[in-house]
Amino acid sequence: MEEAESKKKKAEFRLYNAMSKTVEVFEPIVPGKVGMYVCGVTAYDLSHIGHARAAVVFDVLFRYLLHLDYEVTYVRNFTDIDDKIIKRANDLGEDPLSLSNRFCEEYVADMKNLGCLPPTHQPRVTEHMENIKNMITQIMENGCAYAVDGDVNFAVDKSPNYGQLSGRKLEDNRAGERIAVDLRKQNPADFALWKAAKEGEPSWDSPWGPGRPGWHIECSAMSAHYLSFKFDIHGGGSDLIFPHHENELAQSSAASSDSKVNFWVHNGHVTNNQLKMSKSLGNFFTIRQTLQDCEVCLSPFQERLAKSGKKPVQIAGEAQTCLTKLQEEFNDKLSDDLNTSQLVTGRKFNEALKYITLNLKPLKIWQKQKQMSPLVHSIAAVGREVESVLRILGLLPTCSYDEVLQQLRERALVRAGLKAEDVVRLIEERTSARKNEKFGISDKIRADLAAKGIALMDEGKETVWKPCVPVVQGKWVGFVGWVRASVDSWVAFKWIYRFIGWFRRVTGLVDHSTSMKKQP
């Protein structure tokens, strides 16, 4: 919304709380300030679209809280030492810490490409060993953990509320189903706070001998370090509710009786639907193209629009209706558990885009005459409102439609193993075949290019090409096939990862709503 709008009284923001299993009105512990900790990635490989969804969901939450004028401290961690990291490093013959550092940097680059704002802090486990060891010591002093042969285990029997987040009963956690039973544990459900060092693995000195942290303790220690034991929001994927977040809750409570998280917030998993992905391509360009057309048509009036500043201007009634309805829908949907999908795909947002599009032709008449009119101010106002919504959602395009189309063309050529002149030559051969009524040849050229992700489009007497999803035997290749077809070029793979994230965000295919009732 406009800056003046954002200074209004904060909307009643309702957010799903996994602890209470209900949507609650969000009230921060400290008025005007929000502390948010989100579990990040284990850095042993490139991040996939599921990781992107988690990042995007909490980026939208971060942006919306900022829009509501909260001072937000957003912490998202990296697990940079872990069993998976060590195994991958051994497979590749690489130092584990070097490998995890490399993939941490790749993740940061991917998040930038997705348009996510950087968190306030991005701590790594290896940078917080003292915090972790101190918390383990406190848990042991409180009688909730025990050491055995260099390991330190948390005693779940000492946690009377264990299972309150996940709803699982302790007796339901049957040992031995996924990992071997450790007979040294007092209870098979006890989990590691500290793991004794193994030969050839990275380790750190500790009161219990050399070793490294268990998975769960790192987030408890880092959240307490940056946000204290009491903070507002703890987030992550729904798969982390048990055991990770359940164990975090238990060990943090054991370390400090003051430990409390007001809201436990989780995003669901990504699902793949090829039809929806296709729709997202179309919707993405519609928004981008509309905003660019609006900017081009308003360009002759920009100086006078800027001079008008805060002076009262005449806005058409239809435009004012668009503005009012879009503002109301924005507040209603975002304050309702971040219901972004219904906002961006909803009627009010699309009516605003439609208003701009339908009025561009009459605006061009005024453009030629270089005369101001209420229509200029009306389109400018609606355009600003649309851009404001997209900016708050992290969706405001950073480059023009033509620039994106050129990038798509370049990546499509790389994926197809062709050069631009090759496509031009094939178009000419197809045109010649059609003139000579050799339709079998012309159809084959078109089908062969479509199989490589290049679509030929006949526009009047001219044939142009645009990038498309590769087609095999008249059917769209699935999502996995599309990605695999693109890994011939590392650059192409990176581009696909970036743009799929953008496409899904723009079309609302990723529902940022955190309510578990709305999860697939």
Coordinates of C-alpha atoms in Angstrom, one line a residue:
M1 CA 0.0 0.0 0.0
E2 CA 1.0 3.7 -0.1
E3 CA 3.4 4.8 2.6
A4 CA 0.6 6.8 4.2
E5 CA -1.5 3.7 4.3
S6 CA 1.2 1.7 6.0
K7 CA 1.4 4.2 8.9
K8 CA -2.2 3.5 9.8
K9 CA -3.2 1.4 12.8
K10 CA -1.9 -2.1 12.3
A11 CA -4.4 -4.6 10.9
E12 CA -5.5 -7.4 13.2
F13 CA -3.1 -10.0 11.9
R14 CA -4.3 -13.6 12.3
L15 CA -1.8 -16.4 12.1
Y16 CA -2.1 -20.2 12.4
N17 CA -0.4 -21.5 15.5
A18 CA 0.7 -25.2 15.4
M19 CA 0.8 -25.3 19.2
S20 CA -2.9 -24.4 19.7
K21 CA -3.9 -25.8 16.3
T22 CA -6.0 -22.7 15.7
V23 CA -5.7 -19.3 13.9
E24 CA -4.9 -16.7 16.6
V25 CA -4.6 -12.9 16.6
F26 CA -0.9 -12.1 16.5
E27 CA 0.4 -10.0 19.3
P28 CA 4.2 -9.6 19.8
I29 CA 5.8 -10.1 23.2
V30 CA 7.4 -6.6 23.0
P31 CA 5.0 -4.1 21.4
G32 CA 6.3 -2.9 18.0
K33 CA 9.0 -5.6 17.8
V34 CA 9.0 -9.1 16.4
G35 CA 11.6 -11.9 16.9
M36 CA 11.4 -14.7 14.3
Y37 CA 13.6 -17.8 13.9
V38 CA 13.2 -20.1 10.9
C39 CA 15.1 -23.4 10.5
G40 CA 17.3 -23.2 7.5
V41 CA 18.9 -25.8 5.2
T42 CA 21.5 -28.5 5.9
A43 CA 24.2 -27.4 3.4
Y44 CA 25.3 -30.6 1.6
D45 CA 23.7 -30.0 -1.8
L46 CA 22.0 -27.5 -4.0
S47 CA 18.6 -26.5 -2.6
H48 CA 15.5 -27.7 -4.3
I49 CA 12.1 -26.1 -4.9
G50 CA 10.8 -27.4 -1.5
H51 CA 13.5 -25.3 0.2
A52 CA 12.5 -22.4 -2.0
R53 CA 8.9 -22.6 -0.9
A54 CA 9.9 -22.4 2.8
A55 CA 12.1 -19.4 2.1
V56 CA 9.4 -17.6 0.1
V57 CA 6.7 -18.3 2.7
F58 CA 8.7 -16.8 5.5
D59 CA 10.0 -14.0 3.2
V60 CA 6.3 -13.0 2.7
L61 CA 5.7 -13.1 6.4
F62 CA 8.8 -11.0 7.0
R63 CA 7.8 -8.4 4.4
Y64 CA 4.2 -8.3 5.7
L65 CA 5.4 -7.7 9.3
L66 CA 7.6 -4.9 8.0
H67 CA 4.7 -3.5 6.2
L68 CA 2.8 -3.4 9.5
D69 CA 5.6 -1.3 10.8
Y70 CA 7.1 -3.9 13.1
E71 CA 10.8 -3.9 13.8
V72 CA 11.6 -7.5 12.9
T73 CA 14.7 -9.5 13.8
Y74 CA 14.6 -12.4 11.4
V75 CA 17.0 -15.3 12.0
R76 CA 17.5 -18.2 9.6
N77 CA 20.3 -20.6 10.3
F78 CA 22.6 -22.9 8.3
T79 CA 23.4 -26.4 9.5
D80 CA 27.0 -26.6 8.2
I81 CA 28.1 -29.7 10.1
D82 CA 26.0 -32.9 10.0
D83 CA 26.1 -36.6 9.2
K84 CA 24.8 -35.9 5.6
I85 CA 27.4 -33.2 5.1
I86 CA 30.2 -35.6 6.2
K87 CA 28.9 -38.4 4.0
R88 CA 28.7 -36.2 0.9
A89 CA 32.1 -34.8 1.6
N90 CA 33.6 -38.2 1.9
D91 CA 31.9 -39.3 -1.3
L92 CA 33.4 -36.3 -3.1
G93 CA 36.8 -36.4 -1.4
E94 CA 36.2 -32.9 -0.1
D95 CA 36.6 -31.3 3.4
P96 CA 33.2 -31.3 5.0
L97 CA 33.4 -27.7 6.2
S98 CA 34.6 -26.5 2.7
L99 CA 31.7 -28.4 1.1
S100 CA 29.1 -26.9 3.5
N101 CA 30.5 -23.4 3.1
R102 CA 30.2 -23.8 -0.7
F103 CA 26.6 -24.8 -0.5
C104 CA 25.8 -22.1 2.0
E105 CA 27.0 -19.5 -0.5
E106 CA 25.0 -21.2 -3.3
Y107 CA 21.8 -21.0 -1.1
V108 CA 22.4 -17.3 -0.4
A109 CA 22.7 -16.7 -4.2
D110 CA 19.6 -18.7 -4.9
M111 CA 17.6 -16.8 -2.3
K112 CA 18.7 -13.5 -3.9
N113 CA 17.6 -14.8 -7.3
L114 CA 14.2 -15.7 -5.8
G115 CA 13.9 -12.1 -4.7
C116 CA 13.9 -13.0 -1.0
L117 CA 15.0 -10.3 1.4
P118 CA 18.1 -11.3 3.5
P119 CA 17.3 -12.2 7.1
T120 CA 18.7 -10.0 9.9
H121 CA 21.1 -12.9 10.9
Q122 CA 22.1 -16.1 9.1
P123 CA 24.1 -17.9 11.7
R124 CA 26.0 -21.2 11.2
V125 CA 26.4 -24.0 13.6
T126 CA 30.2 -24.0 13.5
E127 CA 30.2 -20.3 14.5
H128 CA 28.2 -21.0 17.7
M129 CA 29.9 -24.0 19.4
E130 CA 30.3 -22.2 22.7
N131 CA 26.6 -21.2 22.8
I132 CA 25.7 -24.8 22.1
K133 CA 28.1 -26.3 24.7
N134 CA 26.9 -23.8 27.3
M135 CA 23.2 -24.7 26.7
I136 CA 24.0 -28.4 26.9
T137 CA 25.8 -27.8 30.2
Q138 CA 22.8 -25.9 31.5
I139 CA 20.4 -28.7 30.5
M140 CA 22.7 -31.2 32.3
E141 CA 22.9 -29.1 35.5
N142 CA 19.1 -29.0 35.5
G143 CA 19.0 -32.8 35.5
C144 CA 17.5 -33.3 32.0
A145 CA 20.5 -34.8 30.2
Y146 CA 23.2 -37.4 30.8
A147 CA 26.6 -38.2 29.4
V148 CA 27.7 -41.7 28.2
D149 CA 30.9 -42.6 26.4
G150 CA 31.5 -39.0 25.2
D151 CA 27.9 -38.6 24.0
V152 CA 25.3 -36.4 25.7
N153 CA 21.6 -37.5 25.4
F154 CA 18.5 -35.6 26.4
A155 CA 16.3 -37.5 28.8
V156 CA 12.7 -37.2 27.4
D157 CA 11.3 -38.7 30.6
K158 CA 12.4 -35.4 32.3
S159 CA 10.2 -33.4 29.9
P160 CA 6.6 -33.7 31.3
N161 CA 5.1 -31.9 28.3
Y162 CA 7.0 -33.8 25.6
G163 CA 4.7 -34.2 22.6
Q164 CA 2.6 -31.1 23.1
L165 CA 3.5 -29.6 19.8
S166 CA 3.2 -32.7 17.6
G167 CA 0.4 -34.3 19.5
R168 CA 2.4 -37.6 19.7
K169 CA 2.5 -39.6 22.9
L170 CA 5.9 -40.8 24.1
E171 CA 4.8 -44.4 24.0
D172 CA 4.1 -44.0 20.3
N173 CA 7.7 -43.3 19.5
R174 CA 8.6 -46.9 18.9
A175 CA 12.4 -47.3 18.7
G176 CA 14.2 -49.2 16.0
E177 CA 11.8 -48.4 13.1
R178 CA 14.2 -46.0 11.3
I179 CA 17.5 -46.2 13.3
A180 CA 19.1 -48.9 15.3
V181 CA 18.3 -48.9 19.0
D182 CA 21.1 -47.5 21.2
L183 CA 21.1 -49.6 24.3
R184 CA 23.1 -47.0 26.2
K185 CA 20.0 -44.7 26.3
Q186 CA 17.9 -44.5 29.4
N187 CA 14.8 -44.3 27.1
P188 CA 14.9 -45.3 23.4
A189 CA 13.3 -41.9 22.6
D190 CA 16.2 -40.0 24.1
F191 CA 18.0 -37.9 21.5
A192 CA 21.6 -36.6 21.1
L193 CA 22.7 -33.2 22.3
W194 CA 26.4 -34.0 21.7
K195 CA 28.0 -36.8 19.6
A196 CA 31.4 -38.2 20.4
A197 CA 34.0 -37.7 17.7
K198 CA 34.6 -40.4 15.1
E199 CA 37.9 -40.9 13.4
G200 CA 38.4 -38.7 10.4
E201 CA 35.4 -36.4 11.2
P202 CA 35.5 -32.7 12.3
S203 CA 35.2 -32.3 16.0
W204 CA 35.4 -29.7 18.7
D205 CA 36.6 -29.9 22.3
S206 CA 34.0 -30.1 25.0
P207 CA 33.6 -31.0 28.7
W208 CA 32.5 -34.5 27.5
G209 CA 35.3 -35.0 25.1
P210 CA 35.8 -34.1 21.4
G211 CA 32.7 -34.2 19.3
R212 CA 30.0 -32.2 17.6
P213 CA 26.4 -31.1 18.3
G214 CA 23.3 -33.2 17.7
W215 CA 20.9 -31.7 15.1
H216 CA 18.2 -30.3 17.4
I217 CA 20.4 -28.4 20.0
E218 CA 21.8 -26.0 17.4
C219 CA 18.5 -24.2 16.8
S220 CA 17.7 -23.9 20.5
A221 CA 21.1 -22.4 21.1
M222 CA 21.1 -20.0 18.2
S223 CA 17.6 -18.8 18.7
A224 CA 18.3 -18.1 22.4
H225 CA 21.5 -16.3 21.4
Y226 CA 19.9 -13.9 18.9
L227 CA 16.4 -13.6 20.3
S228 CA 16.5 -14.8 23.9
F229 CA 14.5 -17.7 25.3
K230 CA 11.3 -15.8 24.7
F231 CA 10.4 -14.8 21.1
D232 CA 7.4 -14.5 18.8
I233 CA 7.6 -16.9 15.9
H234 CA 9.5 -20.1 15.3
G235 CA 9.1 -21.4 11.7
G236 CA 10.0 -24.2 9.3
G237 CA 8.6 -26.9 7.1
S238 CA 5.7 -29.0 8.4
D239 CA 8.0 -32.0 8.3
L240 CA 10.0 -30.4 11.1
I241 CA 7.2 -30.5 13.7
F242 CA 8.4 -33.9 14.8
P243 CA 11.0 -34.6 15.8
H244 CA 13.0 -31.4 15.3
H245 CA 10.7 -28.8 16.7
E246 CA 9.3 -31.1 19.4
N247 CA 12.9 -31.7 20.6
E248 CA 13.8 -28.1 20.4
L249 CA 10.8 -27.2 22.6
A250 CA 11.8 -29.8 25.1
Q251 CA 15.5 -28.9 25.4
S252 CA 14.9 -25.1 25.4
S253 CA 12.4 -25.6 28.2
A254 CA 14.9 -27.7 30.1
A255 CA 17.6 -25.1 29.7
S256 CA 15.4 -22.2 30.9
S257 CA 12.1 -22.1 32.7
D258 CA 11.5 -18.8 30.9
S259 CA 11.6 -20.4 27.5
K260 CA 8.5 -19.7 25.3
V261 CA 7.7 -19.4 21.7
N262 CA 4.3 -17.6 21.0
F263 CA 3.7 -18.9 17.5
W264 CA 4.9 -22.1 15.9
V265 CA 4.4 -21.6 12.2
H266 CA 4.9 -24.2 9.4
N267 CA 4.6 -24.3 5.6
G268 CA 3.4 -27.3 3.7
H269 CA 5.2 -29.2 0.9
V270 CA 5.4 -28.3 -2.8
T271 CA 3.2 -30.4 -5.1
N272 CA 3.8 -30.7 -8.9
N273 CA 0.9 -30.1 -11.3
Q274 CA 2.0 -29.5 -14.9
L275 CA -1.2 -27.7 -15.9
K276 CA -0.8 -25.2 -13.1
M277 CA 2.8 -24.6 -14.0
S278 CA 1.7 -23.8 -17.5
K279 CA -0.9 -21.3 -16.2
S280 CA 1.8 -19.6 -14.1
L281 CA 3.9 -18.9 -17.2
G282 CA 1.0 -16.9 -18.7
N283 CA 0.0 -15.0 -15.6
F284 CA 3.6 -14.0 -14.9
F285 CA 4.0 -12.3 -18.2
T286 CA 0.6 -10.7 -18.0
I287 CA 1.5 -8.8 -14.9
R288 CA 5.0 -7.8 -16.1
Q289 CA 3.8 -6.7 -19.5
T290 CA 0.9 -4.7 -18.0
L291 CA 3.2 -2.8 -15.7
Q292 CA 5.7 -2.1 -18.5
D293 CA 2.9 -0.9 -20.8
C294 CA 1.6 1.4 -18.1
E295 CA 5.1 2.8 -17.5
V296 CA 5.7 3.4 -21.2
C297 CA 2.4 5.2 -21.6
L298 CA 2.9 7.3 -18.5
S299 CA 6.5 8.3 -19.4
P300 CA 5.6 11.6 -21.1
F301 CA 3.7 12.7 -18.0
Q302 CA 6.2 11.5 -15.3
E303 CA 7.7 15.0 -14.7
R304 CA 4.3 16.6 -14.2
L305 CA 3.1 13.6 -12.1
A306 CA 6.1 14.1 -9.9
K307 CA 5.4 17.8 -9.5
S308 CA 1.8 17.2 -8.5
G309 CA 3.2 15.5 -5.4
K310 CA 0.7 15.4 -2.6
K311 CA -1.6 18.0 -4.2
P312 CA -5.2 16.9 -4.6
V313 CA -5.8 15.3 -8.1
Q314 CA -8.9 14.2 -9.8
I315 CA -9.1 10.4 -10.1
A316 CA -11.9 8.7 -12.1
G317 CA -14.6 7.0 -10.1
E318 CA -13.8 3.6 -11.6
A319 CA -10.2 3.9 -10.7
Q320 CA -11.0 5.0 -7.1
T321 CA -13.3 1.9 -6.8
C322 CA -10.4 -0.3 -8.0
L323 CA -8.1 1.3 -5.5
T324 CA -10.5 0.9 -2.6
K325 CA -11.4 -2.7 -3.4
L326 CA -7.7 -3.7 -3.9
Q327 CA -6.7 -2.1 -0.6
E328 CA -9.5 -3.8 1.3
E329 CA -8.8 -7.2 -0.3
F330 CA -5.1 -6.8 0.4
N331 CA -5.7 -6.1 4.1
D332 CA -8.4 -8.9 4.4
K333 CA -6.3 -11.6 2.7
L334 CA -2.9 -10.9 4.1
S335 CA -4.2 -10.4 7.6
D336 CA -6.0 -13.8 7.3
D337 CA -3.0 -16.1 7.8
L338 CA -1.1 -14.8 4.8
N339 CA -3.7 -15.8 2.3
T340 CA -1.6 -14.7 -0.7
S341 CA -3.0 -17.1 -3.3
Q342 CA -6.5 -15.7 -3.1
L343 CA -5.1 -12.2 -3.2
V344 CA -3.0 -12.5 -6.3
T345 CA -5.4 -14.7 -8.2
G346 CA -8.5 -12.9 -6.8
R347 CA -10.9 -10.7 -8.7
K348 CA -9.8 -7.4 -7.2
F349 CA -6.2 -7.6 -8.1
N350 CA -7.0 -8.7 -11.6
E351 CA -9.6 -6.0 -12.0
A352 CA -6.9 -3.5 -11.2
L353 CA -4.7 -5.0 -13.9
K354 CA -7.7 -5.0 -16.3
Y355 CA -8.4 -1.4 -15.6
I356 CA -4.8 -0.4 -16.6
T357 CA -4.9 -2.6 -19.7
L358 CA -8.3 -1.3 -21.0
N359 CA -7.3 2.3 -20.5
L360 CA -3.9 2.2 -22.2
K361 CA -5.4 2.9 -25.7
P362 CA -7.2 6.1 -24.7
L363 CA -4.1 7.1 -22.7
K364 CA -2.0 6.8 -25.8
I365 CA -4.2 9.5 -27.4
W366 CA -3.5 11.9 -24.6
Q367 CA 0.2 10.8 -24.8
K368 CA 0.4 12.1 -28.4
Q369 CA -1.2 15.4 -27.3
K370 CA 1.0 15.5 -24.3
Q371 CA -2.0 16.7 -22.2
M372 CA -2.7 15.8 -18.6
S373 CA -6.1 14.4 -17.9
P374 CA -7.9 12.6 -15.0
L375 CA -7.1 9.4 -16.8
V376 CA -3.4 9.9 -16.5
H377 CA -3.7 10.4 -12.7
S378 CA -6.1 7.4 -12.5
I379 CA -3.9 4.9 -14.3
A380 CA -0.9 6.2 -12.4
A381 CA -2.7 5.7 -9.0
V382 CA -3.9 2.2 -9.9
G383 CA -0.4 1.3 -11.2
R384 CA 1.2 2.4 -8.0
E385 CA -1.2 0.4 -6.0
V386 CA -0.5 -2.8 -8.0
E387 CA 3.2 -2.2 -7.7
S388 CA 2.9 -1.7 -3.9
V389 CA 1.1 -5.0 -3.5
L390 CA 3.7 -6.8 -5.5
R391 CA 6.5 -5.1 -3.6
I392 CA 5.2 -6.2 -0.3
L393 CA 4.8 -9.7 -1.6
G394 CA 8.3 -9.6 -3.0
L395 CA 7.0 -10.0 -6.6
L396 CA 7.8 -6.6 -8.1
P397 CA 9.7 -7.3 -11.3
T398 CA 13.3 -6.2 -11.3
C399 CA 13.6 -6.2 -15.1
S400 CA 11.3 -5.5 -18.1
Y401 CA 9.2 -8.0 -20.0
D402 CA 11.5 -7.7 -23.0
E403 CA 14.5 -8.4 -20.8
V404 CA 12.9 -11.5 -19.3
L405 CA 11.9 -12.7 -22.8
Q406 CA 15.4 -12.3 -24.0
Q407 CA 16.8 -14.2 -21.0
L408 CA 14.2 -17.0 -21.7
R409 CA 15.4 -17.1 -25.4
E410 CA 19.0 -17.3 -24.4
R411 CA 18.4 -20.1 -21.9
A412 CA 16.2 -22.0 -24.3
L413 CA 18.9 -21.9 -27.0
V414 CA 21.4 -23.2 -24.5
R415 CA 19.1 -26.0 -23.4
A416 CA 18.3 -26.9 -27.1
G417 CA 22.0 -26.8 -28.1
L418 CA 21.3 -24.3 -30.8
K419 CA 22.3 -20.8 -31.9
A420 CA 19.9 -18.1 -32.9
E421 CA 20.9 -18.3 -36.5
D422 CA 20.2 -22.1 -36.4
V423 CA 16.6 -21.3 -35.5
V424 CA 16.3 -18.6 -38.1
R425 CA 17.6 -21.1 -40.7
L426 CA 15.1 -23.7 -39.6
I427 CA 12.2 -21.2 -39.8
E428 CA 13.3 -20.3 -43.3
E429 CA 13.4 -24.0 -44.3
R430 CA 9.9 -24.5 -42.8
T431 CA 8.6 -21.5 -44.6
S432 CA 10.0 -22.8 -47.9
A433 CA 8.5 -26.3 -47.3
R434 CA 5.1 -24.8 -46.6
K435 CA 5.2 -22.7 -49.8
N436 CA 6.0 -25.9 -51.7
E437 CA 3.2 -27.7 -49.9
K438 CA 5.7 -30.1 -48.2
F439 CA 3.7 -30.0 -45.0
G440 CA 5.3 -33.2 -43.6
I441 CA 8.7 -31.5 -43.6
S442 CA 7.3 -28.3 -42.2
D443 CA 5.5 -30.1 -39.4
K444 CA 8.6 -32.1 -38.6
I445 CA 10.7 -29.0 -38.2
R446 CA 8.1 -27.5 -35.9
A447 CA 7.8 -30.7 -33.8
D448 CA 11.6 -31.1 -33.6
L449 CA 12.0 -27.6 -32.3
A450 CA 9.1 -28.0 -29.8
A451 CA 10.8 -31.1 -28.5
K452 CA 13.8 -28.9 -27.7
G453 CA 11.7 -26.2 -26.0
I454 CA 11.4 -23.8 -28.9
A455 CA 7.8 -23.0 -30.1
L456 CA 7.2 -21.6 -33.6
M457 CA 4.3 -19.2 -33.8
D458 CA 2.9 -18.0 -37.1
E459 CA 1.8 -14.3 -36.7
G460 CA 0.4 -13.2 -40.0
K461 CA 3.0 -13.6 -42.7
E462 CA 5.8 -13.8 -40.2
T463 CA 7.0 -16.8 -38.1
V464 CA 8.5 -16.0 -34.7
W465 CA 9.8 -18.3 -31.9
K466 CA 9.4 -18.3 -28.2
P467 CA 10.7 -20.6 -25.5
C468 CA 8.4 -23.2 -24.2
V469 CA 8.3 -26.4 -22.1
P470 CA 9.8 -29.2 -24.2
V471 CA 7.2 -31.4 -25.9
V472 CA 7.6 -35.1 -26.6
Q473 CA 5.1 -36.9 -28.9
G474 CA 2.6 -34.2 -28.4
K475 CA 2.6 -34.2 -24.6
W476 CA 4.2 -31.9 -22.2
V477 CA 7.3 -33.3 -20.5
G478 CA 6.9 -33.5 -16.7
F479 CA 8.5 -31.1 -14.3
V480 CA 11.4 -33.6 -13.6
G481 CA 12.0 -34.2 -17.3
W482 CA 12.1 -30.4 -17.9
V483 CA 14.7 -29.9 -15.3
R484 CA 16.8 -32.9 -16.4
A485 CA 16.7 -31.6 -20.0
S486 CA 18.1 -28.4 -18.7
V487 CA 21.1 -29.7 -16.7
D488 CA 23.1 -29.9 -19.9
S489 CA 23.9 -26.4 -19.0
W490 CA 24.6 -25.4 -15.4
V491 CA 23.5 -21.9 -16.1
A492 CA 20.2 -23.1 -17.5
F493 CA 19.6 -25.2 -14.4
K494 CA 20.2 -22.2 -12.2
W495 CA 17.9 -20.1 -14.3
I496 CA 15.1 -22.7 -14.2
Y497 CA 15.3 -22.9 -10.4
R498 CA 15.1 -19.1 -10.1
F499 CA 12.2 -18.6 -12.5
I500 CA 10.0 -21.5 -11.2
G501 CA 10.1 -19.9 -7.8
W502 CA 9.0 -16.6 -9.3
F503 CA 6.3 -18.2 -11.4
R504 CA 4.8 -20.1 -8.5
R505 CA 4.8 -17.0 -6.3
V506 CA 3.1 -14.7 -8.8
T507 CA 0.3 -17.1 -9.6
G508 CA -0.4 -18.1 -6.0
L509 CA 0.4 -21.8 -6.8
V510 CA 2.3 -21.6 -3.5
D511 CA -0.3 -20.8 -0.9
H512 CA 1.7 -18.8 1.7
S513 CA -1.0 -19.5 4.3
T514 CA 0.5 -21.3 7.2
S515 CA -2.7 -23.0 8.4
M516 CA -2.2 -26.8 8.6
K517 CA -5.8 -27.1 7.7
K518 CA -5.0 -25.6 4.3
Q519 CA -1.9 -27.7 3.7
P520 CA -2.1 -30.3 0.9

